[in-house]
Amino acid sequence: MKLGFIGTGNITVAVVNGICGSKISFRKILVSPRNKGKALKLSKKFKKVSIAKTNQEVIDKSNWVFLAITPKVGERIIPKLKFRSNQKIISFISTIKLAQLKKFIKKKTKIVRAIPLPPISIGKGPVPIFPPDKQAKSFFDKIGTTIEIKSEKSSNNFWSMSGMMAPFYEMLKVKADWLVKRGIKRDKAQRYITSLFIALSEDSAIKSKKNLKYLVAESQTPGGLNEQGVKELKKTGYYKSLEKSLNSILKRLNKV
């Protein structure tokens, strides 16, 4: 199987790293010349990765084509490209829906929308896909955890949640900066904060069959530090702000 990527940004870099470090069987990966620096690094790092001269070459020489470009770029270039009916198209584009993709591609080919996130580079993280597809599920299960979604409208909820990556990293940064301001060396502060949240995330994943409200309760003791932290953040409207941001992102996605 030959895989082709149109768009060589951070998500393509993460997915290609994930593929090359997995048990996925493939003959070759072809990346587009867009973002030459990242494309060159991938081709130097992995023997099976090479750079195409054009986007059309990526399509011509691939069985699966991954669309990893921004919505504006996608609207401009996809209608000009010639696809084949026996190809599988995997779109990472957040705001171009399935019906619009079909209109752009003009072939009766299988199209799947997927939402990979940067941790896919280390074989971790969820990958929501729509519509459900056995081949795509098997593929992404080798570099993450596939979540099949039956409704495109419902998939927008997951796209909204993907907009919480940067806020999460900002939260880690604020905590690390707080320690640094109090005399802790940055490398030690960041190592502590990141390892703490890895542990909390892994623990919550193991216990994910429980309602998360139980983890909130179990992590507190009456009059304890965690009880104080939750109460004060609730009082400031911190958690309501998170919900408000998610609603705003979802509203934007639903308008498209």
Coordinates of N, CA and C in Angstrom, one line a residue:
M1 N 0.8 -1.2 0.0 CA 0.0 0.0 0.0 C 0.9 1.2 0.0
K2 N 0.5 2.2 -0.8 CA 1.3 3.5 -0.9 C 0.4 4.6 -0.3
L3 N 1.0 5.4 0.6 CA 0.2 6.4 1.3 C 0.7 7.8 0.8
G4 N -0.2 8.7 0.6 CA 0.2 10.0 0.1 C -0.5 11.1 1.0
F5 N 0.3 12.1 1.3 CA -0.1 13.2 2.2 C -0.1 14.5 1.4
I6 N -1.2 15.2 1.3 CA -1.3 16.5 0.7 C -1.3 17.5 1.8
G7 N -0.2 18.3 2.0 CA -0.1 19.1 3.2 C 0.9 18.5 4.1
T8 N 2.0 19.2 4.4 CA 3.0 18.6 5.3 C 3.3 19.5 6.5
G9 N 2.2 19.7 7.3 CA 2.3 20.5 8.5 C 2.5 19.6 9.7
N10 N 2.1 20.1 10.9 CA 2.4 19.4 12.1 C 1.6 18.1 12.2
I11 N 0.4 18.0 11.7 CA -0.4 16.8 11.9 C 0.2 15.7 10.9
T12 N 0.5 16.1 9.7 CA 1.2 15.1 8.8 C 2.4 14.6 9.4
V13 N 3.3 15.4 10.0 CA 4.5 15.0 10.6 C 4.2 14.0 11.8
A14 N 3.2 14.3 12.6 CA 2.8 13.4 13.7 C 2.3 12.1 13.2
V15 N 1.4 12.1 12.2 CA 0.9 10.9 11.6 C 1.9 10.0 11.0
V16 N 2.8 10.6 10.2 CA 3.9 9.9 9.5 C 4.8 9.2 10.5
N17 N 5.2 10.0 11.6 CA 6.0 9.4 12.6 C 5.3 8.2 13.3
G18 N 4.0 8.4 13.5 CA 3.2 7.3 14.1 C 3.2 6.1 13.2
I19 N 3.0 6.3 11.9 CA 2.9 5.2 11.0 C 4.3 4.4 10.9
C20 N 5.3 5.2 10.8 CA 6.7 4.6 10.7 C 7.2 3.9 11.9
G21 N 6.6 4.2 13.1 CA 6.9 3.6 14.3 C 5.9 2.5 14.7
S22 N 5.0 2.1 13.8 CA 4.0 1.2 14.1 C 4.2 -0.1 13.3
K23 N 3.2 -1.0 13.4 CA 3.2 -2.3 12.6 C 2.4 -2.2 11.3
I24 N 2.0 -0.9 10.9 CA 1.3 -0.8 9.7 C 2.2 -1.2 8.5
S25 N 1.6 -2.0 7.6 CA 2.3 -2.5 6.5 C 2.1 -1.5 5.3
F26 N 3.2 -0.9 4.8 CA 3.1 0.0 3.7 C 4.4 0.0 2.8
R27 N 4.2 0.3 1.6 CA 5.4 0.3 0.7 C 6.1 1.6 0.7
K28 N 5.3 2.7 0.7 CA 5.9 4.0 0.5 C 5.0 5.1 1.0
I29 N 5.6 6.2 1.5 CA 4.8 7.4 1.9 C 5.3 8.5 1.0
L30 N 4.4 9.2 0.4 CA 4.8 10.3 -0.5 C 4.1 11.6 0.1
V31 N 5.0 12.6 0.4 CA 4.4 13.8 1.0 C 4.5 14.9 -0.1
S32 N 3.6 15.9 0.0 CA 3.6 17.0 -0.9 C 4.8 18.0 -0.6
P33 N 5.2 18.8 -1.6 CA 6.3 19.7 -1.4 C 5.9 20.9 -0.5
R34 N 4.6 21.0 -0.1 CA 4.2 22.1 0.8 C 4.9 22.0 2.1
N35 N 5.5 23.1 2.6 CA 6.3 23.1 3.8 C 7.5 22.2 3.6
K36 N 8.4 22.7 2.8 CA 9.6 22.0 2.4 C 10.5 21.5 3.5
G37 N 10.6 22.4 4.6 CA 11.4 22.1 5.7 C 11.0 20.8 6.4
K38 N 9.7 20.7 6.7 CA 9.1 19.5 7.4 C 9.2 18.3 6.5
A39 N 8.9 18.5 5.2 CA 8.9 17.4 4.2 C 10.3 16.8 4.1
L40 N 11.3 17.7 4.1 CA 12.7 17.2 4.0 C 13.2 16.5 5.2
K41 N 12.7 16.9 6.4 CA 13.1 16.2 7.6 C 12.5 14.8 7.7
L42 N 11.3 14.7 7.2 CA 10.6 13.4 7.2 C 11.3 12.4 6.2
S43 N 11.7 13.0 5.0 CA 12.4 12.1 4.0 C 13.8 11.7 4.5
K44 N 14.4 12.5 5.3 CA 15.7 12.2 5.8 C 15.6 11.2 6.9
K45 N 14.6 11.3 7.7 CA 14.4 10.4 8.9 C 14.0 9.0 8.5
F46 N 13.1 8.9 7.5 CA 12.6 7.6 7.1 C 12.8 7.3 5.6
K47 N 13.4 6.1 5.4 CA 13.8 5.7 4.1 C 12.6 5.5 3.1
K48 N 11.4 5.2 3.7 CA 10.2 5.0 2.9 C 9.5 6.2 2.6
V49 N 9.9 7.4 3.1 CA 9.3 8.6 2.8 C 10.0 9.4 1.8
S50 N 9.3 9.9 0.8 CA 9.9 10.7 -0.3 C 9.0 11.9 -0.6
I51 N 9.5 12.9 -1.2 CA 8.8 14.2 -1.5 C 8.3 14.2 -3.0
A52 N 7.1 14.5 -3.2 CA 6.5 14.6 -4.5 C 6.8 16.0 -5.1
K53 N 6.8 16.1 -6.4 CA 7.0 17.4 -7.0 C 5.8 18.2 -7.0
T54 N 4.6 17.6 -7.0 CA 3.3 18.3 -7.0 C 2.3 17.5 -6.2
N55 N 1.2 18.2 -5.9 CA 0.1 17.5 -5.2 C -0.5 16.4 -6.1
Q56 N -0.6 16.7 -7.3 CA -1.2 15.7 -8.3 C -0.3 14.4 -8.3
E57 N 1.0 14.5 -8.2 CA 1.9 13.4 -8.1 C 1.6 12.5 -6.9
V58 N 1.3 13.2 -5.8 CA 0.9 12.5 -4.6 C -0.3 11.6 -4.8
I59 N -1.3 12.1 -5.5 CA -2.5 11.4 -5.8 C -2.3 10.3 -6.8
D60 N -1.5 10.6 -7.8 CA -1.3 9.6 -8.9 C -0.5 8.4 -8.4
K61 N 0.3 8.5 -7.4 CA 1.2 7.4 -6.9 C 0.7 6.8 -5.6
S62 N -0.5 7.2 -5.1 CA -0.9 6.7 -3.8 C -2.2 5.9 -3.9
N63 N -2.4 4.9 -3.0 CA -3.6 4.2 -2.9 C -4.6 4.9 -1.9
W64 N -4.0 5.4 -0.8 CA -4.7 6.2 0.2 C -4.1 7.6 0.1
V65 N -5.0 8.6 0.1 CA -4.6 10.0 0.1 C -5.1 10.7 1.3
F66 N -4.2 11.3 2.1 CA -4.6 12.0 3.3 C -4.6 13.5 3.0
L67 N -5.7 14.2 3.3 CA -5.8 15.6 3.0 C -5.5 16.3 4.4
A68 N -4.4 16.9 4.5 CA -3.9 17.5 5.7 C -3.6 19.0 5.5
I69 N -4.6 19.7 5.0 CA -4.4 21.1 4.7 C -5.5 21.9 5.4
T70 N -5.4 23.2 5.4 CA -6.4 24.1 6.0 C -7.6 24.2 5.1
P71 N -8.8 24.5 5.7 CA -10.0 24.6 4.9 C -9.9 25.5 3.7
K72 N -9.3 26.7 3.9 CA -9.2 27.6 2.8 C -8.3 27.1 1.7
V73 N -7.2 26.4 2.0 CA -6.4 25.8 1.0 C -7.1 24.7 0.3
G74 N -7.8 23.9 1.1 CA -8.6 22.8 0.6 C -9.6 23.2 -0.4
E75 N -10.4 24.2 -0.1 CA -11.4 24.7 -1.0 C -10.8 25.2 -2.3
R76 N -9.5 25.7 -2.3 CA -8.9 26.2 -3.4 C -8.3 25.1 -4.3
I77 N -7.6 24.1 -3.7 CA -6.9 23.2 -4.5 C -7.5 21.8 -4.8
I78 N -8.4 21.4 -3.9 CA -9.0 20.0 -4.1 C -9.8 19.9 -5.4
P79 N -10.6 20.9 -5.7 CA -11.4 20.8 -7.0 C -10.5 20.7 -8.2
K80 N -9.3 21.1 -8.1 CA -8.4 21.1 -9.3 C -7.6 19.8 -9.4
L81 N -7.7 19.0 -8.4 CA -6.9 17.7 -8.4 C -7.8 16.6 -9.0
K82 N -7.1 15.6 -9.6 CA -7.8 14.5 -10.2 C -7.6 13.2 -9.4
F83 N -8.6 12.7 -8.8 CA -8.6 11.5 -8.0 C -9.0 10.3 -8.8
R84 N -8.8 9.1 -8.2 CA -9.3 7.9 -8.8 C -10.4 7.2 -8.0
S85 N -11.3 6.5 -8.6 CA -12.4 5.9 -7.9 C -12.0 4.8 -7.0
N86 N -10.8 4.2 -7.2 CA -10.4 3.1 -6.4 C -9.5 3.5 -5.2
Q87 N -9.4 4.8 -5.0 CA -8.6 5.3 -3.9 C -9.5 5.5 -2.6
K88 N -8.8 5.5 -1.5 CA -9.5 5.9 -0.2 C -8.9 7.3 0.2
I89 N -9.8 8.2 0.5 CA -9.5 9.5 0.9 C -9.7 9.7 2.4
I90 N -8.7 10.1 3.1 CA -8.8 10.4 4.5 C -8.6 11.9 4.7
S91 N -9.7 12.6 5.1 CA -9.6 14.0 5.3 C -9.4 14.4 6.8
F92 N -8.4 15.3 7.0 CA -8.1 15.8 8.3 C -8.6 17.2 8.4
I93 N -9.4 17.7 7.4 CA -9.8 19.1 7.3 C -11.0 19.3 8.2
S94 N -10.9 20.2 9.2 CA -11.9 20.4 10.2 C -13.3 20.9 9.7
T95 N -13.3 21.8 8.8 CA -14.6 22.5 8.4 C -15.1 22.2 7.0
I96 N -14.5 21.2 6.3 CA -15.1 20.8 5.0 C -15.8 19.5 5.2
K97 N -17.1 19.5 5.1 CA -17.9 18.3 5.4 C -17.9 17.3 4.2
L98 N -18.4 16.2 4.5 CA -18.4 15.0 3.6 C -19.0 15.4 2.2
A99 N -20.2 16.0 2.3 CA -20.9 16.3 1.0 C -20.1 17.3 0.2
Q100 N -19.4 18.2 0.8 CA -18.6 19.2 0.1 C -17.4 18.5 -0.5
L101 N -16.8 17.6 0.3 CA -15.6 16.8 -0.2 C -16.0 16.0 -1.4
K102 N -17.1 15.4 -1.4 CA -17.6 14.6 -2.5 C -17.7 15.4 -3.8
K103 N -18.3 16.6 -3.6 CA -18.5 17.6 -4.7 C -17.1 18.0 -5.2
F104 N -16.2 18.2 -4.4 CA -14.8 18.7 -4.8 C -14.1 17.5 -5.6
I105 N -14.2 16.3 -5.0 CA -13.4 15.2 -5.6 C -14.0 14.6 -6.9
K106 N -15.3 14.7 -7.0 CA -16.0 14.3 -8.2 C -15.8 12.8 -8.6
K107 N -15.5 12.0 -7.7 CA -15.4 10.5 -8.0 C -16.1 9.8 -6.9
K108 N -16.6 8.6 -7.2 CA -17.3 7.8 -6.3 C -16.3 7.0 -5.5
T109 N -15.5 7.7 -4.7 CA -14.5 7.0 -3.9 C -14.8 7.0 -2.5
K110 N -14.2 6.2 -1.7 CA -14.5 6.1 -0.2 C -13.8 7.3 0.5
I111 N -14.6 8.1 1.2 CA -14.0 9.3 1.9 C -14.3 9.1 3.4
V112 N -13.3 9.3 4.2 CA -13.4 9.2 5.6 C -12.8 10.5 6.2
R113 N -13.6 11.1 7.1 CA -13.1 12.3 7.9 C -12.5 11.8 9.2
A114 N -11.3 12.2 9.5 CA -10.6 11.7 10.7 C -10.1 12.9 11.5
I115 N -9.9 12.7 12.8 CA -9.4 13.8 13.7 C -8.2 13.3 14.5
P116 N -7.0 13.1 13.8 CA -5.8 12.7 14.6 C -5.3 13.9 15.3
L117 N -4.6 13.7 16.5 CA -4.0 14.7 17.2 C -2.5 14.4 17.4
P118 N -1.7 15.4 17.7 CA -0.2 15.2 17.8 C 0.3 14.0 18.5
P119 N -0.3 13.5 19.6 CA 0.2 12.3 20.3 C 0.2 11.1 19.5
I120 N -0.5 11.1 18.3 CA -0.5 10.0 17.4 C 0.9 9.6 17.0
S121 N 1.8 10.6 17.1 CA 3.2 10.4 16.7 C 3.9 9.3 17.6
I122 N 3.4 9.2 18.8 CA 3.9 8.2 19.7 C 2.9 7.0 19.9
G123 N 1.9 6.9 19.0 CA 1.0 5.8 19.0 C -0.1 6.0 20.1
K124 N -0.4 7.2 20.5 CA -1.4 7.4 21.6 C -2.4 8.4 21.1
G125 N -3.6 8.3 21.8 CA -4.6 9.3 21.6 C -5.8 8.8 20.8
P126 N -6.9 9.4 20.9 CA -8.1 9.0 20.2 C -8.1 9.5 18.7
V127 N -8.7 8.8 17.8 CA -8.9 9.2 16.4 C -10.3 9.0 16.0
P128 N -11.2 10.0 16.3 CA -12.6 9.9 15.8 C -12.6 9.8 14.3
I129 N -13.4 8.9 13.7 CA -13.6 8.9 12.2 C -15.1 8.9 11.9
F130 N -15.4 9.5 10.8 CA -16.8 9.5 10.2 C -16.7 9.4 8.7
P131 N -17.5 8.6 8.0 CA -18.3 7.5 8.6 C -17.5 6.3 9.0
P132 N -18.2 5.4 9.8 CA -17.4 4.2 10.2 C -16.8 3.5 9.0
D133 N -15.6 3.0 9.1 CA -14.9 2.3 8.0 C -14.0 1.3 8.6
K134 N -14.1 0.0 8.2 CA -13.3 -1.1 8.8 C -11.8 -0.9 8.5
Q135 N -11.5 -0.5 7.3 CA -10.1 -0.4 6.9 C -9.4 0.8 7.7
A136 N -10.2 1.9 7.7 CA -9.6 3.1 8.4 C -9.5 2.8 9.9
K137 N -10.5 2.1 10.5 CA -10.4 1.7 11.9 C -9.2 0.9 12.2
S138 N -9.0 -0.1 11.4 CA -7.9 -1.0 11.6 C -6.5 -0.3 11.5
F139 N -6.5 0.7 10.5 CA -5.3 1.5 10.3 C -5.0 2.4 11.5
F140 N -6.0 3.1 12.0 CA -5.8 4.1 13.1 C -5.6 3.4 14.4
D141 N -6.2 2.2 14.5 CA -6.0 1.4 15.8 C -4.6 1.0 16.0
K142 N -3.8 1.0 15.0 CA -2.4 0.7 15.1 C -1.5 1.9 15.6
I143 N -2.1 3.1 15.5 CA -1.3 4.2 15.9 C -2.1 5.1 16.9
G144 N -3.2 4.6 17.4 CA -4.1 5.3 18.4 C -5.3 4.5 18.7
T145 N -6.3 5.2 19.2 CA -7.6 4.5 19.5 C -8.7 5.1 18.7
T146 N -9.2 4.3 17.7 CA -10.2 4.7 16.8 C -11.6 4.8 17.5
I147 N -12.3 5.9 17.2 CA -13.7 6.0 17.7 C -14.5 6.3 16.5
E148 N -15.4 5.3 16.1 CA -16.2 5.5 15.0 C -17.5 6.2 15.3
I149 N -17.8 7.2 14.5 CA -19.0 8.1 14.7 C -20.0 7.9 13.6
K150 N -21.2 7.7 13.9 CA -22.2 7.4 12.9 C -22.9 8.7 12.3
S151 N -22.7 9.8 13.0 CA -23.4 11.0 12.5 C -22.3 12.1 12.3
E152 N -22.4 12.8 11.2 CA -21.4 13.9 11.0 C -21.7 15.0 11.9
K153 N -22.9 15.3 12.2 CA -23.2 16.4 13.1 C -22.6 16.1 14.5
S154 N -22.7 14.8 14.9 CA -22.1 14.4 16.2 C -20.6 14.5 16.2
S155 N -20.0 14.3 15.0 CA -18.5 14.4 14.9 C -18.0 15.8 15.2
N156 N -18.9 16.8 15.0 CA -18.5 18.2 15.3 C -18.2 18.4 16.8
N157 N -18.8 17.6 17.6 CA -18.5 17.6 19.1 C -17.1 17.2 19.4
F158 N -16.6 16.2 18.6 CA -15.2 15.8 18.8 C -14.2 16.8 18.2
W159 N -14.6 17.4 17.0 CA -13.8 18.4 16.4 C -13.6 19.6 17.4
S160 N -14.7 19.9 18.1 CA -14.7 21.0 19.1 C -13.7 20.7 20.2
M161 N -13.7 19.4 20.7 CA -12.8 19.0 21.8 C -11.4 19.1 21.3
S162 N -11.1 18.9 20.0 CA -9.7 18.9 19.6 C -9.2 20.3 19.7
G163 N -10.1 21.3 19.8 CA -9.6 22.7 20.0 C -9.2 23.0 21.4
M164 N -9.1 22.0 22.3 CA -8.7 22.1 23.7 C -7.3 21.7 23.9
M165 N -6.5 21.4 22.8 CA -5.1 21.0 23.0 C -4.3 22.2 23.5
A166 N -4.3 23.3 22.8 CA -3.5 24.5 23.1 C -3.9 25.0 24.5
P167 N -5.2 25.1 24.9 CA -5.6 25.5 26.2 C -5.0 24.5 27.3
F168 N -4.9 23.2 27.0 CA -4.3 22.3 27.9 C -2.8 22.6 28.1
Y169 N -2.1 22.8 27.0 CA -0.7 23.1 27.1 C -0.5 24.4 27.8
E170 N -1.4 25.4 27.6 CA -1.3 26.7 28.3 C -1.4 26.5 29.8
M171 N -2.3 25.6 30.2 CA -2.5 25.3 31.6 C -1.3 24.7 32.2
L172 N -0.6 23.8 31.5 CA 0.6 23.2 32.0 C 1.7 24.3 32.1
K173 N 1.7 25.2 31.1 CA 2.7 26.3 31.1 C 2.5 27.2 32.3
V174 N 1.3 27.6 32.6 CA 1.0 28.5 33.7 C 1.5 27.8 35.0
K175 N 1.2 26.5 35.2 CA 1.6 25.9 36.4 C 3.2 25.8 36.5
A176 N 3.8 25.5 35.4 CA 5.3 25.4 35.4 C 5.9 26.8 35.7
D177 N 5.3 27.8 35.0 CA 5.8 29.2 35.3 C 5.6 29.6 36.7
W178 N 4.6 29.1 37.3 CA 4.3 29.5 38.8 C 5.4 28.9 39.6
L179 N 5.8 27.7 39.3 CA 6.9 27.1 40.1 C 8.3 27.8 39.8
V180 N 8.5 28.2 38.6 CA 9.7 28.9 38.2 C 9.8 30.2 39.0
K181 N 8.7 30.9 39.1 CA 8.7 32.2 39.8 C 9.0 32.0 41.3
R182 N 8.9 30.8 41.8 CA 9.2 30.5 43.2 C 10.5 29.8 43.4
G183 N 11.4 30.0 42.3 CA 12.8 29.5 42.5 C 13.1 28.1 42.0
I184 N 12.1 27.4 41.4 CA 12.3 26.1 40.9 C 12.9 26.2 39.5
K185 N 13.9 25.4 39.2 CA 14.5 25.5 37.8 C 13.5 25.0 36.8
R186 N 13.5 25.6 35.6 CA 12.5 25.3 34.6 C 12.4 23.8 34.2
D187 N 13.6 23.2 34.0 CA 13.6 21.8 33.6 C 12.9 20.9 34.6
K188 N 13.2 21.2 35.9 CA 12.6 20.4 37.0 C 11.1 20.7 37.1
A189 N 10.8 22.0 37.0 CA 9.3 22.4 37.1 C 8.5 21.7 36.0
Q190 N 9.0 21.8 34.8 CA 8.3 21.2 33.6 C 8.3 19.7 33.7
R191 N 9.3 19.1 34.2 CA 9.3 17.6 34.3 C 8.3 17.2 35.4
Y192 N 8.2 18.0 36.5 CA 7.2 17.6 37.5 C 5.8 17.8 37.0
I193 N 5.5 18.9 36.4 CA 4.1 19.2 35.9 C 3.7 18.2 34.8
T194 N 4.6 18.0 33.9 CA 4.2 17.0 32.8 C 4.0 15.6 33.3
S195 N 4.9 15.2 34.2 CA 4.8 13.8 34.7 C 3.6 13.7 35.6
L196 N 3.2 14.7 36.3 CA 2.0 14.7 37.2 C 0.8 14.5 36.3
F197 N 0.7 15.3 35.2 CA -0.5 15.2 34.4 C -0.6 13.9 33.5
I198 N 0.6 13.4 33.2 CA 0.6 12.0 32.6 C 0.0 11.0 33.5
A199 N 0.4 11.0 34.8 CA -0.1 10.1 35.8 C -1.6 10.2 36.0
L200 N -2.0 11.5 36.1 CA -3.4 11.7 36.3 C -4.3 11.3 35.1
S201 N -3.7 11.5 33.9 CA -4.5 11.1 32.7 C -4.5 9.6 32.6
E202 N -3.4 8.9 32.9 CA -3.4 7.5 32.8 C -4.3 6.8 33.8
D203 N -4.3 7.4 35.0 CA -5.2 6.9 36.1 C -6.7 7.1 35.7
S204 N -7.0 8.3 35.1 CA -8.4 8.5 34.7 C -8.8 7.6 33.5
A205 N -7.9 7.3 32.6 CA -8.2 6.4 31.5 C -8.5 5.0 32.0
I206 N -7.7 4.5 33.0 CA -7.9 3.2 33.6 C -9.3 3.2 34.2
K207 N -9.7 4.3 34.8 CA -11.0 4.3 35.6 C -12.1 5.0 34.7
S208 N -11.9 5.0 33.4 CA -12.9 5.8 32.6 C -14.3 5.2 32.5
K209 N -14.5 4.0 32.9 CA -15.8 3.4 32.9 C -16.7 4.1 34.0
K210 N -16.0 4.6 35.0 CA -16.7 5.4 36.0 C -17.1 6.8 35.5
N211 N -18.2 7.3 36.1 CA -18.4 8.7 35.8 C -17.3 9.5 36.4
L212 N -16.8 10.5 35.6 CA -15.6 11.3 36.1 C -15.9 12.1 37.4
K213 N -17.2 12.3 37.7 CA -17.5 13.0 38.9 C -17.0 12.3 40.1
Y214 N -16.9 10.9 40.0 CA -16.4 10.1 41.1 C -14.9 10.4 41.4
L215 N -14.1 10.6 40.3 CA -12.7 10.9 40.4 C -12.5 12.2 41.0
V216 N -13.4 13.2 40.7 CA -13.3 14.5 41.3 C -13.5 14.4 42.8
A217 N -14.5 13.6 43.2 CA -14.8 13.4 44.6 C -13.7 12.7 45.3
E218 N -13.2 11.6 44.7 CA -12.2 10.7 45.3 C -10.9 11.4 45.5
S219 N -10.6 12.5 44.7 CA -9.3 13.2 44.8 C -9.3 14.3 45.9
Q220 N -10.5 14.4 46.6 CA -10.6 15.5 47.6 C -10.8 14.9 49.0
T221 N -10.3 15.6 50.0 CA -10.6 15.3 51.4 C -11.2 16.6 52.0
P222 N -12.1 16.4 52.9 CA -12.8 17.6 53.5 C -11.7 18.6 54.1
G223 N -11.8 19.8 53.7 CA -10.9 20.8 54.1 C -9.5 20.7 53.5
G224 N -9.3 19.8 52.5 CA -8.0 19.6 51.9 C -7.7 20.5 50.8
L225 N -6.5 20.4 50.3 CA -6.0 21.3 49.2 C -6.8 21.2 47.9
N226 N -7.1 19.9 47.6 CA -7.8 19.8 46.3 C -9.2 20.3 46.4
E227 N -9.9 20.2 47.6 CA -11.2 20.7 47.8 C -11.1 22.2 47.6
Q228 N -10.1 22.9 48.2 CA -9.9 24.3 48.1 C -9.7 24.7 46.6
G229 N -8.9 23.9 45.9 CA -8.6 24.2 44.5 C -9.9 24.2 43.6
V230 N -10.7 23.2 43.8 CA -11.9 23.0 43.0 C -12.9 24.1 43.3
K231 N -13.1 24.4 44.6 CA -14.0 25.4 45.0 C -13.7 26.8 44.5
E232 N -12.4 27.1 44.6 CA -12.0 28.5 44.2 C -12.1 28.6 42.6
L233 N -11.7 27.6 41.9 CA -11.8 27.7 40.4 C -13.3 27.7 40.0
K234 N -14.1 27.0 40.7 CA -15.6 27.0 40.4 C -16.1 28.4 40.6
K235 N -15.6 29.0 41.7 CA -16.1 30.4 42.1 C -15.7 31.4 41.1
T236 N -14.5 31.2 40.5 CA -14.1 32.2 39.4 C -14.7 32.0 38.1
G237 N -15.5 30.9 37.9 CA -16.1 30.6 36.6 C -15.2 29.9 35.7
Y238 N -14.1 29.3 36.2 CA -13.1 28.7 35.3 C -13.7 27.5 34.5
Y239 N -14.4 26.7 35.1 CA -15.0 25.5 34.4 C -16.1 25.9 33.4
K240 N -16.9 26.9 33.8 CA -17.9 27.5 32.9 C -17.3 28.1 31.7
S241 N -16.1 28.7 31.9 CA -15.4 29.3 30.7 C -15.0 28.2 29.7
L242 N -14.5 27.1 30.2 CA -14.2 25.9 29.3 C -15.4 25.5 28.5
E243 N -16.5 25.4 29.2 CA -17.8 25.0 28.5 C -18.2 26.1 27.5
K244 N -18.0 27.3 27.8 CA -18.3 28.4 26.9 C -17.5 28.4 25.7
S245 N -16.2 28.1 25.8 CA -15.3 28.0 24.7 C -15.6 26.9 23.8
L246 N -16.0 25.7 24.4 CA -16.4 24.6 23.6 C -17.7 24.9 22.8
N247 N -18.6 25.5 23.4 CA -19.9 25.9 22.7 C -19.6 26.9 21.6
S248 N -18.6 27.8 21.8 CA -18.3 28.7 20.7 C -17.6 28.0 19.5
I249 N -16.7 27.1 19.8 CA -16.1 26.3 18.7 C -17.1 25.5 18.0
L250 N -18.0 24.8 18.7 CA -19.0 24.0 18.1 C -19.9 24.9 17.2
K251 N -20.3 26.0 17.7 CA -21.1 26.9 16.9 C -20.5 27.3 15.6
R252 N -19.2 27.5 15.6 CA -18.4 27.8 14.4 C -18.4 26.7 13.4
L253 N -18.2 25.4 14.0 CA -18.2 24.2 13.1 C -19.6 24.0 12.5
N254 N -20.7 24.2 13.3 CA -22.0 23.9 12.8 C -22.5 24.9 11.7
K255 N -21.8 26.1 11.7 CA -22.2 27.1 10.7 C -21.7 26.7 9.3
V256 N -20.7 25.8 9.2 CA -20.1 25.5 7.9 C -21.0 24.6 7.1

